[in-house]
PDB file of C-alpha atoms in Angstrom:
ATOM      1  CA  UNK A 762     102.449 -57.965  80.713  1.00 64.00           C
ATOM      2  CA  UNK A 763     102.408 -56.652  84.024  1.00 62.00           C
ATOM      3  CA  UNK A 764     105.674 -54.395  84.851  1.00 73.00           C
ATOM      4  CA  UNK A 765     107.294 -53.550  88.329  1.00 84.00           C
ATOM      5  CA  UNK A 766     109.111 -55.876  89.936  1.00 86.00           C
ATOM      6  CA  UNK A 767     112.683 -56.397  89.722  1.00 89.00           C
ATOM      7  CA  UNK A 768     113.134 -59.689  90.479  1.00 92.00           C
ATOM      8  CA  UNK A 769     111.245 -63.174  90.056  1.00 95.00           C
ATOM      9  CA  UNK A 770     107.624 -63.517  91.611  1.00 95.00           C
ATOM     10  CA  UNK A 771     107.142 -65.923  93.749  1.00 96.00           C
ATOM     11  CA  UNK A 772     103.410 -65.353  95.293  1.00 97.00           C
ATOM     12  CA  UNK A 773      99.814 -64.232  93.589  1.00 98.00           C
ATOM     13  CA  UNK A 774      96.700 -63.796  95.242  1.00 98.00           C
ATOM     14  CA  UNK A 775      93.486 -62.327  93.675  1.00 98.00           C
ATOM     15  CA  UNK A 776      91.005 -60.071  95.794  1.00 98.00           C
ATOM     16  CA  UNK A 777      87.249 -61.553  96.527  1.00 97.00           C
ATOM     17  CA  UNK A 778      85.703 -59.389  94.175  1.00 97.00           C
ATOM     18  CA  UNK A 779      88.887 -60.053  91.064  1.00 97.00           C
ATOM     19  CA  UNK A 780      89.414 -56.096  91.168  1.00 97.00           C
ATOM     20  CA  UNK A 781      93.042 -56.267  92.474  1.00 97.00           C
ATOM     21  CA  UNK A 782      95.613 -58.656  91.930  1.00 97.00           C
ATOM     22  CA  UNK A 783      98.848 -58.792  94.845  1.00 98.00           C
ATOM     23  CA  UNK A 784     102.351 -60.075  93.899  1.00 97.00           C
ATOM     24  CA  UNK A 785     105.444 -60.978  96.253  1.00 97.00           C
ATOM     25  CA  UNK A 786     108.544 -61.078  94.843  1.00 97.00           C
ATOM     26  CA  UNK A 787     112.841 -61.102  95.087  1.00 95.00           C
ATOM     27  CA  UNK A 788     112.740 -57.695  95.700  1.00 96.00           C
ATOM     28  CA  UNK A 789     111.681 -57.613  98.787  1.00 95.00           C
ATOM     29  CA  UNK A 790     108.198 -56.079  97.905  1.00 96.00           C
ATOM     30  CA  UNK A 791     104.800 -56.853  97.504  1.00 97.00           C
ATOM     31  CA  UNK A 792     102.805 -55.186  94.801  1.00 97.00           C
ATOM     32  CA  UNK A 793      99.182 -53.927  94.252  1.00 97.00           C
ATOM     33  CA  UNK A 794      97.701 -54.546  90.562  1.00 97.00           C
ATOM     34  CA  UNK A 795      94.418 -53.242  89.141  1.00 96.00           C
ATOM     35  CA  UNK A 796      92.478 -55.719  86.923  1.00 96.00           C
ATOM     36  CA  UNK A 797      90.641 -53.107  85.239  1.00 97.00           C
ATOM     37  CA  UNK A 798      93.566 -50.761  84.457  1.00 95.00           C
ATOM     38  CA  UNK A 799      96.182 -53.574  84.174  1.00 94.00           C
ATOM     39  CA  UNK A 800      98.971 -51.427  85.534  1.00 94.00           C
ATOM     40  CA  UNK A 801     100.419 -51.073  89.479  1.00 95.00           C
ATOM     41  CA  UNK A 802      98.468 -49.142  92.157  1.00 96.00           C
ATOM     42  CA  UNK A 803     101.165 -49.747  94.920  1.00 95.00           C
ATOM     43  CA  UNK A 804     104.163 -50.955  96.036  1.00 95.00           C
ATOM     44  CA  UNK A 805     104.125 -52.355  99.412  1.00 96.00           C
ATOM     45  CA  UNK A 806     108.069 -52.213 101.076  1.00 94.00           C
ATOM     46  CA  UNK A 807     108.326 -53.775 104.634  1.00 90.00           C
ATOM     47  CA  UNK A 808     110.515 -57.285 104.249  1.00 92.00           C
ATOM     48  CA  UNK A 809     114.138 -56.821 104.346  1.00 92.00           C
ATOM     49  CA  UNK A 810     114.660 -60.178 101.847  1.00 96.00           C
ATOM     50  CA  UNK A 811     112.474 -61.962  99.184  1.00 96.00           C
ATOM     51  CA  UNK A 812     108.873 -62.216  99.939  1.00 97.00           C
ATOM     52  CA  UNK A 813     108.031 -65.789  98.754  1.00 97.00           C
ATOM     53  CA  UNK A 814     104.004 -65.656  99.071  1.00 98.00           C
ATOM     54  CA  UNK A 815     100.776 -63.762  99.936  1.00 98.00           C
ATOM     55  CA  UNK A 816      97.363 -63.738 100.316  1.00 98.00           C
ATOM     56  CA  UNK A 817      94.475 -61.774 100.146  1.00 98.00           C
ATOM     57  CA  UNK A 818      92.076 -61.913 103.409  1.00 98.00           C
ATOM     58  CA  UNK A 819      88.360 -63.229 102.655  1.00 97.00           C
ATOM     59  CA  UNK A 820      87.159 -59.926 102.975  1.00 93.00           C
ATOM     60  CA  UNK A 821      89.798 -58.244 100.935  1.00 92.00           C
ATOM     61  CA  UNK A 822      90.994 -55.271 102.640  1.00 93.00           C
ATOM     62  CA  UNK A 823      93.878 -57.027 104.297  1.00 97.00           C
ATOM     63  CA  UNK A 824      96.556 -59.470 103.366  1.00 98.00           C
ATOM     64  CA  UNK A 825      99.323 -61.055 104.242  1.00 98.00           C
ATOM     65  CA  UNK A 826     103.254 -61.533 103.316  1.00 98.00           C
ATOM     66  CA  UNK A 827     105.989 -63.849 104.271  1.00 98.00           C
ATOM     67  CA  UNK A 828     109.444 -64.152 103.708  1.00 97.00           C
ATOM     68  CA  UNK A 829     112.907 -65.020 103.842  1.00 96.00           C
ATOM     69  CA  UNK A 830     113.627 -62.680 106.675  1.00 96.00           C
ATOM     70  CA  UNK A 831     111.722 -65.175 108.980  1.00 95.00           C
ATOM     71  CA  UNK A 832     108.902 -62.961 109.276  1.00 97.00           C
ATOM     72  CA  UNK A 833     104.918 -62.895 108.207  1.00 98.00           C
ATOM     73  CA  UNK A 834     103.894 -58.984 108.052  1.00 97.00           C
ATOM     74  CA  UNK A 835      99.465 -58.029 107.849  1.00 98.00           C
ATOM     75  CA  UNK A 836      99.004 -55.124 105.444  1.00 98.00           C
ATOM     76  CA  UNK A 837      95.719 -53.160 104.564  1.00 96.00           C
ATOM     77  CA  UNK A 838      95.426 -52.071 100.963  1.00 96.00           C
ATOM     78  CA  UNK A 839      95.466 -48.188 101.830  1.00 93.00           C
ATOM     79  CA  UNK A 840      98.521 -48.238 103.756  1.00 92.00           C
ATOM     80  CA  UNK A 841     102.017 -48.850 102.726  1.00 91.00           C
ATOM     81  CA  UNK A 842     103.485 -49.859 106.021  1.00 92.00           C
ATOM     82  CA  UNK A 843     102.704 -53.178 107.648  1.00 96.00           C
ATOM     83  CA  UNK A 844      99.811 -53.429 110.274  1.00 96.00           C
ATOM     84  CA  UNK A 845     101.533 -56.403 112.481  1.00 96.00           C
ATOM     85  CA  UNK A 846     104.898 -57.911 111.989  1.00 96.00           C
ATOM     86  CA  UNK A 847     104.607 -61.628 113.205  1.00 97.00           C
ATOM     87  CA  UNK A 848     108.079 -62.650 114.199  1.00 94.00           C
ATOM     88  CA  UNK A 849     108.500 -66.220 115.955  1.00 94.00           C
ATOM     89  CA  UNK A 850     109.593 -68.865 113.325  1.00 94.00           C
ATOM     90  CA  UNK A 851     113.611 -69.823 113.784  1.00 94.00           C
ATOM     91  CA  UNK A 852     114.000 -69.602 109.231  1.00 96.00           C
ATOM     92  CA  UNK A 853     112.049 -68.657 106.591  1.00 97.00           C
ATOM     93  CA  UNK A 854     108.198 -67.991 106.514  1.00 96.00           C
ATOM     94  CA  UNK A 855     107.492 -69.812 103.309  1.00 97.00           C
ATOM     95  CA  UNK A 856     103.765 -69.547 103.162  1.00 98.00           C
ATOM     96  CA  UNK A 857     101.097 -67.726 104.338  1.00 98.00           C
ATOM     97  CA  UNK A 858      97.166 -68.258 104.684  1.00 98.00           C
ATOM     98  CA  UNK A 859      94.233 -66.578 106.008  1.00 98.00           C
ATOM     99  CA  UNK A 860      91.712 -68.383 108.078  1.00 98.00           C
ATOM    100  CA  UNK A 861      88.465 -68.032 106.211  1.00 97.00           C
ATOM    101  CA  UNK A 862      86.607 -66.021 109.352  1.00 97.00           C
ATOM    102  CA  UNK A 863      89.713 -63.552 108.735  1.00 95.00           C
ATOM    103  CA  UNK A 864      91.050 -63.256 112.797  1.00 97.00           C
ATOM    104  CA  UNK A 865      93.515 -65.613 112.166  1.00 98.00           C
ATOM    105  CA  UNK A 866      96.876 -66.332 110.063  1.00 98.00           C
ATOM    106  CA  UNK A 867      98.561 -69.535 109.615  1.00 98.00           C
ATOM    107  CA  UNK A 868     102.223 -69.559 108.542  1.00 98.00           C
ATOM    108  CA  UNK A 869     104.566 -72.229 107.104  1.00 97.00           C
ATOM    109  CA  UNK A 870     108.040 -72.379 107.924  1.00 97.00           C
ATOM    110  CA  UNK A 871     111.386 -73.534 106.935  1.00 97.00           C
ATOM    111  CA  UNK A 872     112.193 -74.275 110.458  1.00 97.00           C
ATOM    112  CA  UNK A 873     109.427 -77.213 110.091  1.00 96.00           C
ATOM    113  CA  UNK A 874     106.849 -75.497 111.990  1.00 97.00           C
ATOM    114  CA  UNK A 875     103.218 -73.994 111.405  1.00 98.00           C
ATOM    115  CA  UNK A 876     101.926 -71.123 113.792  1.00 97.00           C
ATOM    116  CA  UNK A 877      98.559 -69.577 113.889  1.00 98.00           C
ATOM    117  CA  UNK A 878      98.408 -66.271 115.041  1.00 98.00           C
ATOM    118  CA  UNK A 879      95.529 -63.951 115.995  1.00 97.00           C
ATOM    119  CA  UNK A 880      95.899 -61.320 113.541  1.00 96.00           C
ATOM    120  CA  UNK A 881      94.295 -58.511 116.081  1.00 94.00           C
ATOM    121  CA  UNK A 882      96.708 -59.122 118.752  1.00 95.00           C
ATOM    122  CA  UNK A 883      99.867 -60.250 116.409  1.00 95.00           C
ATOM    123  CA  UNK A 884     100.238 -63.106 118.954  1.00 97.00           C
ATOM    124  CA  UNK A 885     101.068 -66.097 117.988  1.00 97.00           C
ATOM    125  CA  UNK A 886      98.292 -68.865 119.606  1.00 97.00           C
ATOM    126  CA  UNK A 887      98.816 -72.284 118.038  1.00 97.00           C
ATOM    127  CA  UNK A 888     102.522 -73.740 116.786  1.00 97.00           C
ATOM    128  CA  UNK A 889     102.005 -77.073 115.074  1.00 97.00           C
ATOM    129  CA  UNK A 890     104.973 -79.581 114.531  1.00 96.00           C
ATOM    130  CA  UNK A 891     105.859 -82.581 112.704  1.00 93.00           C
ATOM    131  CA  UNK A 892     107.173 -81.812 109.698  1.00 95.00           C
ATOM    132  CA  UNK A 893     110.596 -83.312 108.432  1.00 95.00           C
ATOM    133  CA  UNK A 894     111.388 -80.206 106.196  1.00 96.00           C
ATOM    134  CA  UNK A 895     110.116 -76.712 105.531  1.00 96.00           C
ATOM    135  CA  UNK A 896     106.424 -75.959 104.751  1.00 97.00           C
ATOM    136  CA  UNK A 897     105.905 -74.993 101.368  1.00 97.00           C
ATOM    137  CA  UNK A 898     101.766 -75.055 101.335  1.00 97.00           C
ATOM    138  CA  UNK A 899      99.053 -74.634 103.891  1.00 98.00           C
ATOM    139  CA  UNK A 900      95.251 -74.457 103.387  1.00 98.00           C
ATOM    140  CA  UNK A 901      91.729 -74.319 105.471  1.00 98.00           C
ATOM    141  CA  UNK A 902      88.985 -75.866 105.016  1.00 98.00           C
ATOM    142  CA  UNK A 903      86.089 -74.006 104.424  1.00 97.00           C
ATOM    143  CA  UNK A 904      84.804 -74.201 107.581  1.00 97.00           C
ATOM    144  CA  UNK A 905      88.100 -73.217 109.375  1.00 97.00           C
ATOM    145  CA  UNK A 906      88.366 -76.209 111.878  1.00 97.00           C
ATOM    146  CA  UNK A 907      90.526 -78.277 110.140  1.00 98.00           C
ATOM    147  CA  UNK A 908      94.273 -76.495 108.490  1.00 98.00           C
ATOM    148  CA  UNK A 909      96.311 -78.624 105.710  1.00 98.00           C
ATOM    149  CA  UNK A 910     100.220 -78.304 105.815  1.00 98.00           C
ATOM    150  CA  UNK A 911     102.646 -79.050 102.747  1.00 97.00           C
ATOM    151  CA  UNK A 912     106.535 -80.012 103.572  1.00 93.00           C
ATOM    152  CA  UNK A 913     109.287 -80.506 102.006  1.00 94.00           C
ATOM    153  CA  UNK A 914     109.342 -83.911 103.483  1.00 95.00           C
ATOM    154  CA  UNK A 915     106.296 -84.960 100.523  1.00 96.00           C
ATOM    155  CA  UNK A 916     103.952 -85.197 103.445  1.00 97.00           C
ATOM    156  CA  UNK A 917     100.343 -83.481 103.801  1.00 98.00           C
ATOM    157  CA  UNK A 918      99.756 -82.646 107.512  1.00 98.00           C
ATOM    158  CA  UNK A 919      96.030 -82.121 108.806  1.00 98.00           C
ATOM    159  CA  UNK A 920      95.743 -80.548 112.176  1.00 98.00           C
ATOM    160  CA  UNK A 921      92.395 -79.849 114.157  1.00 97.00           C
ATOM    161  CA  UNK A 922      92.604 -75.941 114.923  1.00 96.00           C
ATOM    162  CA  UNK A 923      90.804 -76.337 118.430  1.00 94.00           C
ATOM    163  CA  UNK A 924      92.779 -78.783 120.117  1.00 95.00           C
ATOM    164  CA  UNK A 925      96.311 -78.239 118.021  1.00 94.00           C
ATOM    165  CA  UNK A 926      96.804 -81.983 117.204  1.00 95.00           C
ATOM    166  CA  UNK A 927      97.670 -83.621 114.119  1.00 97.00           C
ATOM    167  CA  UNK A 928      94.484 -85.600 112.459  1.00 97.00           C
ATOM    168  CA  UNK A 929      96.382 -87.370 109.929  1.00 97.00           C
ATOM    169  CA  UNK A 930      99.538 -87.265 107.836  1.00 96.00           C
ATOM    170  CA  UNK A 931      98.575 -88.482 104.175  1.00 95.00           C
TER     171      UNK A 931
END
């Protein structure tokens, strides 16, 4: 058993190489767990509210948090303060993915939208709608051109990144 959090956990993400493990939680805090040593390297303290997921970056050294306090926050694994606070959605970020060349950041919202932002610049680039609820799951294909969404609504959502529209609602 892993100890440090205070409160439920509500996102996991493993690093590419399965050294480190990262945990959101209630608390307001993402954590930092060592695989090999089983115990907590750091405790990450930048949301306000719960932080309901995370994710690692492809290339590990980064990742990213969102939460209940509406924003998505980039992190590097040596510093405890966030990078880039991406603030835009109207409700709770709800889910957060990296885009597998790492530059980008797509976030899932419960005010029904998804927004890509360019991780360098913190800007927001691409806001995707038609969701009838809040988006609970979002994920790239391999190749990055082509970002599945997850609502509340039971609907998937597949949106070509170049051109912003909606390919198909399954």
């Amino acid at each position: 058993i892993l100890y440090g959090h205070s409160g439920p956990i509500y996102g996991l993400s493993f690093s590419p190489d399965n050294k480190f493990l990262l945990s959101s939680s209630e608390d307001s805090t993402v954590r930092l767990w060592s695989m090999k040593t089983k115990t907590n390297l750091v405790c990450y303290k930048g949301h306000n509210y719960p932080v309901w997921d995370v994710d690692f970056s492809p290339l590990g050294y980064y990742f990213a948090s969102a939460s209940h306090d509406g924003t998505a926050r980039i992190w590097s694994t040596d510093h405890i303060f966030p990078l880039r606070v991406l603030a835009g959605h109207l409700s709770d970020v709800d889910s957060v993915k990296f885009h597998p060349n790492c530059n980008y950041v797509a976030t899932g919202s419960s005010d029904k939208s998804v927004r890509l932002w360019d991780v360098q610049k913190g800007e927001c680039v691409r806001i995707f709608t038609g969701h009838y609820g809040a988006i609970y799951s979002l994920a790239f294909s391999p190749d990055g051109r082509v970002l599945a969404s997850g609502g509340g609504d039971g609907n998937i959502n597949l949106w070509d990144i170049g051109s912003g529209k909606k390919l198909k609602t399954f």
